[in-house]
Amino acid sequence: MFKDVTFGQYYPSDSVVHRMDPRFKLVIAFAFIIVLFMINSFAGYITAGLFVFVCVAAAKVPVKLLFKNIKPLWFILLFMFVINVFFTRSGNVLFSFWILKITDEGLIKAVLMLIRIVMLIFFTGLLTLTTTPISLTVGIESLLSPLKKIKFPAHELAMMMTIALRFIPTLMEETDKIMKAQMARGASFDTGNLYQKAKSMIPLLITLFVSAFRRADELALAMTARCYNGGEGRTRMNPLKVSGVDYAGAVMTVLFIAAMIMFNYVHVI
Amino acid sequence: MDNIIEVKNVTYRYEEDSKIQEAALDGVSLEVERGSFVAVIGHNGSGKSTLAKHLNALFLPSEGTVIVDGIDTHNEEAVWQIRRTAGMVFQNPDNQMVATVVEEDVAFGLENIGVPSPEIRKRVDEALETVGMTKYAKSSPYHLSGGQKQRISIAGVLAMQPKVIIFDEVTAMLDPVGRTGIIETAKKLNKELGITIINITHYMEESIDADMIYVMNDGKCVAHGKPRELFQRVEFLTELGLTVPIATQLAYSLNKAGVDIPCNLLTIDELAEALCRLK
Amino acid sequence: MSIKVENLSYVYMQGTPFETVAVDNVSFEINQGEFVAVIGHTGSGKSTLIQQLNGLLIPTSGRVEVDGYEISTSKKDLKEIRSKVGLVFQYPEYQLFEETVAKDVAFGPKNQGVSEEETNIRVKEAITDMGLDYDEVAEMSPFELSGGQKRRVAIAGVLAMNPDIIVFDEPTAGLDPRGRELLFECIEEVRKKGKTIILVSHSMDDVARLADRILVMSEGKLIFQGTPAEVFSEQNVKLELNAPQLALLARKLNKTGKFNIPNGVFDVEGMKNVILKELGGKN
């Protein structure tokens, strides 16, 4: 059952976006998302949309994959849309029924909110599709490294993320195996009331924990044998390198973001 | 004689666990000649894995000394030097890989000891080439077979340019195809690169070609010898819960039944030849 | 009590680009009390095949019938079938979770709704059948046992469900020679009680020695079935299997023309006697 889950949905390709330094990608994504929630003009929205479009095109990622990210979130999107539609009281009433009122302002607000969220999902999706999990962690470690001065465990955090990413599929497969073995011994995970279902999970969880600890123990020994001694003095096979692509991307982002903010004050449309 | 490893009178107790009062290792002494292929055999719980972990300072002896390439493992400052000299591959292929990409995992040890990036690249490529896994450099180890994963782990150790590699029951979880591949790789490292190999195992077939076999039982090293001498002691080994190769077993029981055949035959080929000579 | 498998196929992730046919149109029957081995390389579909024998996987097409019950999505039938077909997975000792050995072994019978009294009887019997001293281990934590003992406790947990058919997936993987031997002795004992045994194994020497019949899987297909003597006969060399060592010896000796060793001698004692007879008066 877990075989169908794909994790760290990296889409291998050789686009400019793929080649960018993960640190730049992280900062750009972060900046874009913040500004996305600051815009309040149509022109701003159009600029943001254009930016997303340019990035997707440059990344050569199938748009279908980006839409796939929205699928599991459709309910939340719908919920937010409905909330925005019904709870905006100002504006001209377009339709009213019982205590519910739909106003033109509410409708516009809801649609804009929806566009915002979809752009957010697209953009973060683009980040994970064009960056391997490992270079994401390397990027995060590097960005957080100035905090090492105040004893922030940046390297440890990144190492833990790497190990987690490495072991997620292993533990998922293991869960599947344990469930099957317990089902073969008459356990059932999908019958009975909530209490019975929760109770049937206990043997599964105990077994899984014991196994995870055993793995952790062995991994720690193996890492020690391979001279792992914390982050100090470590080098990297593929050190992060800033190239022309990164500066170009950064300049482009700054321009777009400047435009998005500018339109908040200068109303063109 | 030039010994790369010397274990002198080593006793080891798992002190933190009060339930185990017996020593896991009890006065073990052995020597490993530089460039040789040594097998350490013994049943599960005989202390062979505990011994293995002494050879790269993962465990330190409670009594006695272990010398690796001239350095005492008690020397705390030299511990990383020792682990670079004596690399180790473990039993479970899934629990010794750190990275989600094959080549990243092979690079892990080199990154730990601060090798410059271009040098890492070079050594990783060479190590993958040696174990025949170049094709999978960019793959995720998750989709590889157990035997392939173990070869990646060997590459990770190999890239560190060790003088000794300890195989700690590396084949126990593999199928016959994977097992043969690993043993072939170990022999190749020994023959072509001159790396000393110490293979900890309970598969007798894996020790037939060894230069020397040490037999562990109840934390003691109870016998050692060349395969041909050692395997003749069929009853002694059976007593210890071990077996001898099936050809040796048959030769031994034929010999007992009065057939004029030597007991020191190791392979089916040798046995067939000897039998034909009788007719 | 028999298993009837007809035109069985299993496809993983059907309808996606990752679609793989793991079991491909396989048919066979296994009779009450038989000891059948399933062999084949890793990835040949053995594991997928055996998981369909007790409905852990539901066939993509074809039928599996156990004692008149057919594997389908019917929960009632599945429960019945899982009580009849016990499945011991690889490294079953990693499945132990209870505080005591006795409680762990009782997990299966309790799920079956067996009375406490009956459960206790079964637990004791199963632990004893696995060659362990009930009084000694029953109240111990399973985590205090040695590796080989843990495995036998885990197998006792399946035996305690009182299945008629027991499927073992690589039961001796990772055990040392003595542990292997002990476990096979226990399996022989269980078999003597009239249980049907299905053994998945990579060890041709063990399989040839123990099984009545062997199913050979390759790339999802059942490519051959027969007695060990038939499977490992000289005519069958094309199967590209690691033949048992003694079969190789027989081939080598017969090739010289000096010997005439019959097919199907797979144990050292038997081979010794055959060779003694062949050497005849000379010694």
Tab-separated table of C-alpha atoms in Angstrom, chain B residues 13-163:
chain	number	residue	atom	x	y	z
B	13	ARG	CA	32.805	-7.124	29.260
B	14	TYR	CA	29.618	-5.271	28.461
B	15	GLU	CA	29.822	-3.450	31.753
B	16	GLU	CA	26.698	-1.356	31.438
B	17	ASP	CA	24.586	-4.479	31.151
B	18	SER	CA	24.704	-6.148	34.541
B	19	LYS	CA	22.818	-9.204	33.281
B	20	ILE	CA	25.746	-10.303	31.178
B	21	GLN	CA	28.392	-11.186	33.702
B	22	GLU	CA	30.383	-13.434	31.444
B	23	ALA	CA	33.015	-11.758	29.388
B	24	ALA	CA	32.009	-11.365	25.741
B	25	LEU	CA	35.661	-11.852	24.895
B	26	ASP	CA	37.879	-13.882	27.147
B	27	GLY	CA	41.614	-13.714	26.631
B	28	VAL	CA	41.591	-13.616	22.833
B	29	SER	CA	44.887	-13.374	20.980
B	30	LEU	CA	45.363	-13.390	17.246
B	31	GLU	CA	47.479	-11.892	14.521
B	32	VAL	CA	46.605	-10.829	11.018
B	33	GLU	CA	49.364	-10.714	8.479
B	34	ARG	CA	49.501	-7.701	6.184
B	35	GLY	CA	47.856	-8.412	2.844
B	36	SER	CA	46.257	-11.676	3.917
B	37	PHE	CA	42.636	-12.872	3.759
B	38	VAL	CA	41.528	-14.049	7.184
B	39	ALA	CA	38.235	-15.629	8.188
B	40	VAL	CA	36.837	-15.593	11.707
B	41	ILE	CA	34.139	-18.207	12.172
B	42	GLY	CA	31.912	-19.071	15.100
B	43	HIS	CA	28.243	-19.521	15.913
B	44	ASN	CA	25.977	-16.577	16.769
B	45	GLY	CA	26.951	-15.276	20.178
B	46	SER	CA	30.464	-16.730	20.057
B	47	GLY	CA	31.971	-13.263	20.347
B	48	LYS	CA	33.114	-12.922	16.753
B	49	SER	CA	31.254	-9.656	16.126
B	50	THR	CA	32.456	-8.216	19.428
B	51	LEU	CA	35.967	-9.071	18.354
B	52	ALA	CA	35.424	-7.380	14.991
B	53	LYS	CA	34.392	-4.133	16.661
B	54	HIS	CA	37.691	-4.103	18.543
B	55	LEU	CA	39.650	-3.997	15.328
B	56	ASN	CA	38.673	-0.415	14.500
B	57	ALA	CA	38.344	0.959	18.031
B	58	LEU	CA	34.538	0.897	18.087
B	59	PHE	CA	35.017	-1.135	21.244
B	60	LEU	CA	38.044	-0.872	23.513
B	61	PRO	CA	39.315	-3.932	25.377
B	62	SER	CA	38.593	-4.155	29.114
B	63	GLU	CA	41.917	-5.961	29.395
B	64	GLY	CA	44.661	-6.565	26.887
B	65	THR	CA	45.584	-4.571	23.796
B	66	VAL	CA	44.690	-4.317	20.144
B	67	ILE	CA	47.330	-2.926	17.795
B	68	VAL	CA	46.214	-1.728	14.366
B	69	ASP	CA	49.035	-0.922	11.956
B	70	GLY	CA	51.306	-0.161	14.882
B	71	ILE	CA	48.842	1.962	16.853
B	72	ASP	CA	47.285	0.862	20.150
B	73	THR	CA	43.493	1.360	20.012
B	74	HIS	CA	43.637	2.706	23.565
B	75	ASN	CA	45.359	5.771	22.142
B	76	GLU	CA	42.411	8.195	22.045
B	77	GLU	CA	44.097	10.707	19.794
B	78	ALA	CA	44.671	8.155	17.089
B	79	VAL	CA	41.121	6.829	16.998
B	80	TRP	CA	40.205	8.463	13.651
B	81	GLN	CA	43.513	7.368	12.168
B	82	ILE	CA	42.711	3.785	13.218
B	83	ARG	CA	39.238	3.915	11.686
B	84	ARG	CA	40.702	5.164	8.411
B	85	THR	CA	43.211	2.332	8.444
B	86	ALA	CA	40.653	-0.332	9.316
B	87	GLY	CA	37.318	0.136	7.564
B	88	MET	CA	34.268	-1.886	8.398
B	89	VAL	CA	31.215	-3.100	6.518
B	90	PHE	CA	28.241	-4.238	8.602
B	91	GLN	CA	25.576	-6.907	8.339
B	92	ASN	CA	22.404	-5.001	7.573
B	93	PRO	CA	22.587	-3.236	4.207
B	94	ASP	CA	19.785	-0.842	5.149
B	95	ASN	CA	21.239	0.384	8.409
B	96	GLN	CA	24.613	1.687	7.287
B	97	MET	CA	23.671	4.063	4.498
B	98	VAL	CA	23.250	7.703	5.298
B	99	ALA	CA	22.432	9.419	2.035
B	100	THR	CA	19.577	9.162	-0.437
B	101	VAL	CA	21.899	9.092	-3.445
B	102	VAL	CA	24.480	6.330	-3.976
B	103	GLU	CA	27.477	8.563	-4.688
B	104	GLU	CA	26.628	10.875	-1.803
B	105	ASP	CA	26.737	7.863	0.478
B	106	VAL	CA	30.092	6.708	-0.845
B	107	ALA	CA	31.404	10.234	-0.225
B	108	PHE	CA	30.192	10.323	3.385
B	109	GLY	CA	33.386	9.031	5.019
B	110	LEU	CA	35.623	11.247	2.913
B	111	GLU	CA	33.543	14.290	3.787
B	112	ASN	CA	33.889	13.374	7.454
B	113	ILE	CA	37.674	13.391	7.336
B	114	GLY	CA	37.794	16.652	5.426
B	115	VAL	CA	39.136	15.534	2.054
B	116	PRO	CA	39.058	18.378	-0.532
B	117	SER	CA	36.082	18.244	-2.923
B	118	PRO	CA	37.852	17.390	-6.215
B	119	GLU	CA	39.713	14.583	-4.461
B	120	ILE	CA	36.429	13.220	-3.060
B	121	ARG	CA	34.928	13.199	-6.544
B	122	LYS	CA	37.899	11.247	-7.875
B	123	ARG	CA	37.992	8.689	-5.090
B	124	VAL	CA	34.221	8.140	-5.146
B	125	ASP	CA	34.287	7.459	-8.879
B	126	GLU	CA	37.200	5.048	-8.488
B	127	ALA	CA	35.600	3.199	-5.594
B	128	LEU	CA	32.314	2.781	-7.455
B	129	GLU	CA	34.232	1.535	-10.483
B	130	THR	CA	36.100	-1.042	-8.384
B	131	VAL	CA	32.920	-2.530	-6.943
B	132	GLY	CA	31.190	-2.359	-10.315
B	133	MET	CA	28.453	0.090	-9.350
B	134	THR	CA	29.335	3.112	-11.488
B	135	LYS	CA	26.049	2.728	-13.348
B	136	TYR	CA	24.109	3.387	-10.153
B	137	ALA	CA	26.057	6.443	-8.940
B	138	LYS	CA	23.052	8.763	-9.172
B	139	SER	CA	20.426	6.222	-8.100
B	140	SER	CA	18.638	6.015	-4.830
B	141	PRO	CA	19.971	3.084	-2.781
B	142	TYR	CA	16.381	2.300	-1.829
B	143	HIS	CA	15.706	0.557	-5.128
B	144	LEU	CA	18.852	-1.595	-5.146
B	145	SER	CA	19.130	-5.228	-4.094
B	146	GLY	CA	20.766	-6.224	-0.811
B	147	GLY	CA	23.934	-7.321	-2.592
B	148	GLN	CA	24.164	-4.056	-4.505
B	149	LYS	CA	23.656	-2.045	-1.320
B	150	GLN	CA	26.476	-3.960	0.341
B	151	ARG	CA	28.740	-3.187	-2.593
B	152	ILE	CA	27.928	0.515	-2.139
B	153	SER	CA	28.904	0.187	1.514
B	154	ILE	CA	32.151	-1.474	0.485
B	155	ALA	CA	32.797	1.396	-1.932
B	156	GLY	CA	32.216	3.859	0.920
B	157	VAL	CA	34.902	2.137	2.959
B	158	LEU	CA	37.206	1.636	-0.008
B	159	ALA	CA	37.173	5.353	-0.851
B	160	MET	CA	38.850	5.996	2.505
B	161	GLN	CA	41.864	4.020	1.221
B	162	PRO	CA	42.035	1.676	4.188
B	163	LYS	CA	44.699	-0.961	4.693
